[in-house]
Amino acid sequence: MINRRQFLYLAGAGAVNLLDMNAWPLTKVGMASSKDKDVIPDLELSLTAAPAQVQIFPGEPTTVWTYKGQVTKGDPDSLVNLDQSYLGPIIRTRKNRKIRIHFKNNLPAESIIHWHGLHVPAEMDGHPMYVIPSGKTFTYDFEILNRAGTYWYHPHPHGRTGHQVYGGLAGLFLVTDDQEDRLNLPKEKLDIPLVIQDRLFNHNNQLIYLPRGMRDSMTGMLGDTICVNGRPDFKLSVSTRIYRLRILNGSNSRIYKLAWSDGAPLTVIATDGGLLEKPLRKKYVVLGPAERIELWADFSKYPVGTSLELVSKYFEPAMQGSAMGPRRGMRGGDNLPNGAPFSILKIDVAKKEKETRSLPQKLSSIERYQPRDADNYNSPRRFSFFMRHMRGLINGRTFQMQAVAPDEMIRLNSTELWELSNDERSMGMMMMPRPHPVHLHGKQFQVIERSGSLHSGYVDEGWKDTVLLMPGERAKIVANFTEYKGMFLYHCHNLEHEDMGMMRNYLVT
Ligand code: C2O
Ligand code: CU
Ligand code: CU
C-alpha cells in the first residue's frame, strides 16, 4: 500500500524526470571505461541506486532511495554496510588505488554520482551533464590521488540533488594512506563514522520533502528529526578507550554547532581533506552542509556508567549584519529552525578497557599557502553568492549546464586566490539572509583569511572543499588546479540553493 505522502514523493520525481529527458544534452554512458579499458583496476565495485524500504521507526517501514553495493574485484572489506540504514555502503580504500565503479540507476528518475572531495577527472566527477536515465549504467574509472581522509558520495542531477540526497542517497568514501598508517590512530571498532542528517517524517513514517514548497526551498530543507547514520535517537555504547569519530554533516541545509554536553573541549584532528598538522582544541565546531571533521574522543577519562551527549548548541544563523531581532517562525522548519539547540547522539561509557594510545602531537604536514603564492595575487577572482527572485546566483548568474563565463576560465597548473562572499542582506520583512556553504569540485583548497561571528567554531587549519559563509561573511581561499582539464562545478552546498541554480562551472584549460 502506497500512502498519499509516499505517492507524492515518488510521483513528483517521475514527473520532473520526463521533462528533463528532452531538455538535457546526451550523456556519454560508459565513455571512460571504453577509453580506458586497458587500465586494470585494483578495486571494482558495483553501486545500484534504487527505492527500498527501511525499518526506521516501529510500525510502517520508510520508503527511501538508497545505494547498495558489491565488491566484484579486490579487497572484499572495501565496502562496509551500515545496519538498518538508508545510507549507502561505506567505501574504504587507499591512496593510489585504481578504482572502477559501475553505477546502475534503478531509480524512477535520472541520476549520476559525484565523489565529493575526491580529485578525479572531469568526466568522472558526476557533472549533471552526465546523468543517466533509469535502467542505465555509468562506469567510473579513477585513481585515488587524495590523501587519507573522510570523503563522501552523493547524486548530482541538476535540480534533483536535494530531493535525491534527502531520499537517502549518500555514503562515505574513506581513504587511508601510508602516512596515516604510521600514526596508529584508533581503528576498526574504534574508528566510527557519524553521518548527521535532519529529516521530516509524517505520521506514517514517510519522508516529507519541502512541505511548504518555495518557502522551504529558499531556506533549504530542515527536518525536526536528527538522524545519525540513518537512525533517529542514535546511541553509541563505548568502552573506556580513545575513539576516532568521523563526522559528516550530510544534511541538505542544516548547520551544526557541535559540542560535548559536559563542556569538555572537542579535539579536532581532521577536516574535509584529511588530517590537520596538529590537533586542535575547540569549545565548539561549526559544521555546514557537506563539511567533515574528525574528533579524537577520549572516553578513558570517564568512569563506566557515564552518559554523555554530542549536542548542537544555539546560534543565531540568519541575523548577522541585521539590526533586527529574531522573528518567530521565519527561519525554516517551524519545529526546529536552523540554530536551535538539540541533542545529536547519546554516548554510554559501558565497559572498562585498557587504553595505551596517546594523542600524536604531529598528525601530518601541510604546506600552508600564502596569498602571495597565488598567480593572481593582485587580482583575486571574486565570487558573490546570493538569492534573488527565487533563483540562486553566483556573481548574478544562475546555473546553465554548459555555460562558462570569462571569469570562470582557469589555466591548468595555476595557483589561484578566490574571494568568496555571501552577499545576502536582509531585504525587508519577508526575507531572511541565508547562509551559503560554498563547495568547489576538484582539488582541496585552503582558507587563508575570513571574517565572521561564528569564527571560533570554524576549523580552517587544514584542507577544505567546503567553506561555510554566514550572511555577510567572506573568505579568501587558495587552490591550485592541477592534473585535470575540463569542466568542474562550484556551488552552494545548501542543496535546495544548488538546485535553484546557485551553481556554476569553472573550466580548466
Ligand atoms: Cu557534494 Cu557538487 O557536491
Ligand atoms: Cu563535490
Ligand atoms: Cu546557499
CSV table of N, CA and C in Angstrom, one decimal, residues 7 20 88 93 95 143 155 165 209 269 286 303 329 360 364-365 397 407 419 429 478:
chain,number,residue,atom,x,y,z
A,7,PHE,N,3.2,8.5,-2.3
A,7,PHE,CA,2.9,8.7,-3.7
A,7,PHE,C,3.4,10.0,-4.2
A,20,ASP,N,12.9,16.5,-18.0
A,20,ASP,CA,14.4,16.6,-18.1
A,20,ASP,C,15.0,15.8,-19.2
A,88,GLY,N,24.2,4.7,1.9
A,88,GLY,CA,24.9,3.7,1.1
A,88,GLY,C,26.1,3.1,1.8
A,93,THR,N,39.2,2.7,1.0
A,93,THR,CA,40.2,2.3,0.1
A,93,THR,C,41.5,3.1,0.4
A,95,LYS,N,45.0,5.4,-0.9
A,95,LYS,CA,45.6,6.4,-1.9
A,95,LYS,C,46.3,5.5,-3.0
A,143,GLU,N,41.8,7.1,-10.3
A,143,GLU,CA,42.8,6.7,-9.3
A,143,GLU,C,42.6,7.6,-8.1
A,155,PRO,N,24.3,11.8,-5.2
A,155,PRO,CA,23.8,12.1,-6.5
A,155,PRO,C,24.0,13.6,-6.9
A,165,VAL,N,19.3,13.3,-2.4
A,165,VAL,CA,20.1,13.1,-1.2
A,165,VAL,C,19.2,12.9,0.0
A,209,TYR,N,9.3,16.0,2.0
A,209,TYR,CA,10.3,17.0,1.4
A,209,TYR,C,9.6,18.3,1.0
A,269,ILE,N,41.0,16.5,14.8
A,269,ILE,CA,42.3,16.0,14.2
A,269,ILE,C,42.2,16.1,12.7
A,286,VAL,N,31.7,24.6,14.3
A,286,VAL,CA,30.5,24.8,13.4
A,286,VAL,C,30.7,24.1,12.1
A,303,PRO,N,34.4,7.5,34.1
A,303,PRO,CA,34.0,6.3,34.8
A,303,PRO,C,32.9,5.5,34.0
A,329,GLY,N,9.2,31.9,13.6
A,329,GLY,CA,8.6,31.1,12.5
A,329,GLY,C,9.1,31.5,11.1
A,360,PRO,N,48.8,11.9,19.1
A,360,PRO,CA,50.1,12.4,18.4
A,360,PRO,C,50.1,13.9,18.3
A,364,SER,N,50.3,15.4,10.6
A,364,SER,CA,50.7,15.4,9.1
A,364,SER,C,51.4,16.7,8.8
A,365,SER,N,51.9,16.8,7.6
A,365,SER,CA,52.5,18.1,7.3
A,365,SER,C,51.7,18.7,6.2
A,397,ARG,N,24.8,35.3,-11.8
A,397,ARG,CA,24.5,34.3,-12.9
A,397,ARG,C,23.9,33.0,-12.2
A,407,ASP,N,35.2,34.9,-16.4
A,407,ASP,CA,35.9,34.9,-15.1
A,407,ASP,C,35.8,33.5,-14.5
A,419,GLU,N,38.1,35.1,-3.7
A,419,GLU,CA,37.4,35.7,-2.6
A,419,GLU,C,35.9,35.4,-2.8
A,429,MET,N,10.8,42.7,5.4
A,429,MET,CA,10.2,41.9,6.4
A,429,MET,C,10.2,40.4,6.0
A,478,VAL,N,42.8,29.7,-1.3
A,478,VAL,CA,43.8,29.5,-2.3
A,478,VAL,C,43.7,28.0,-2.8
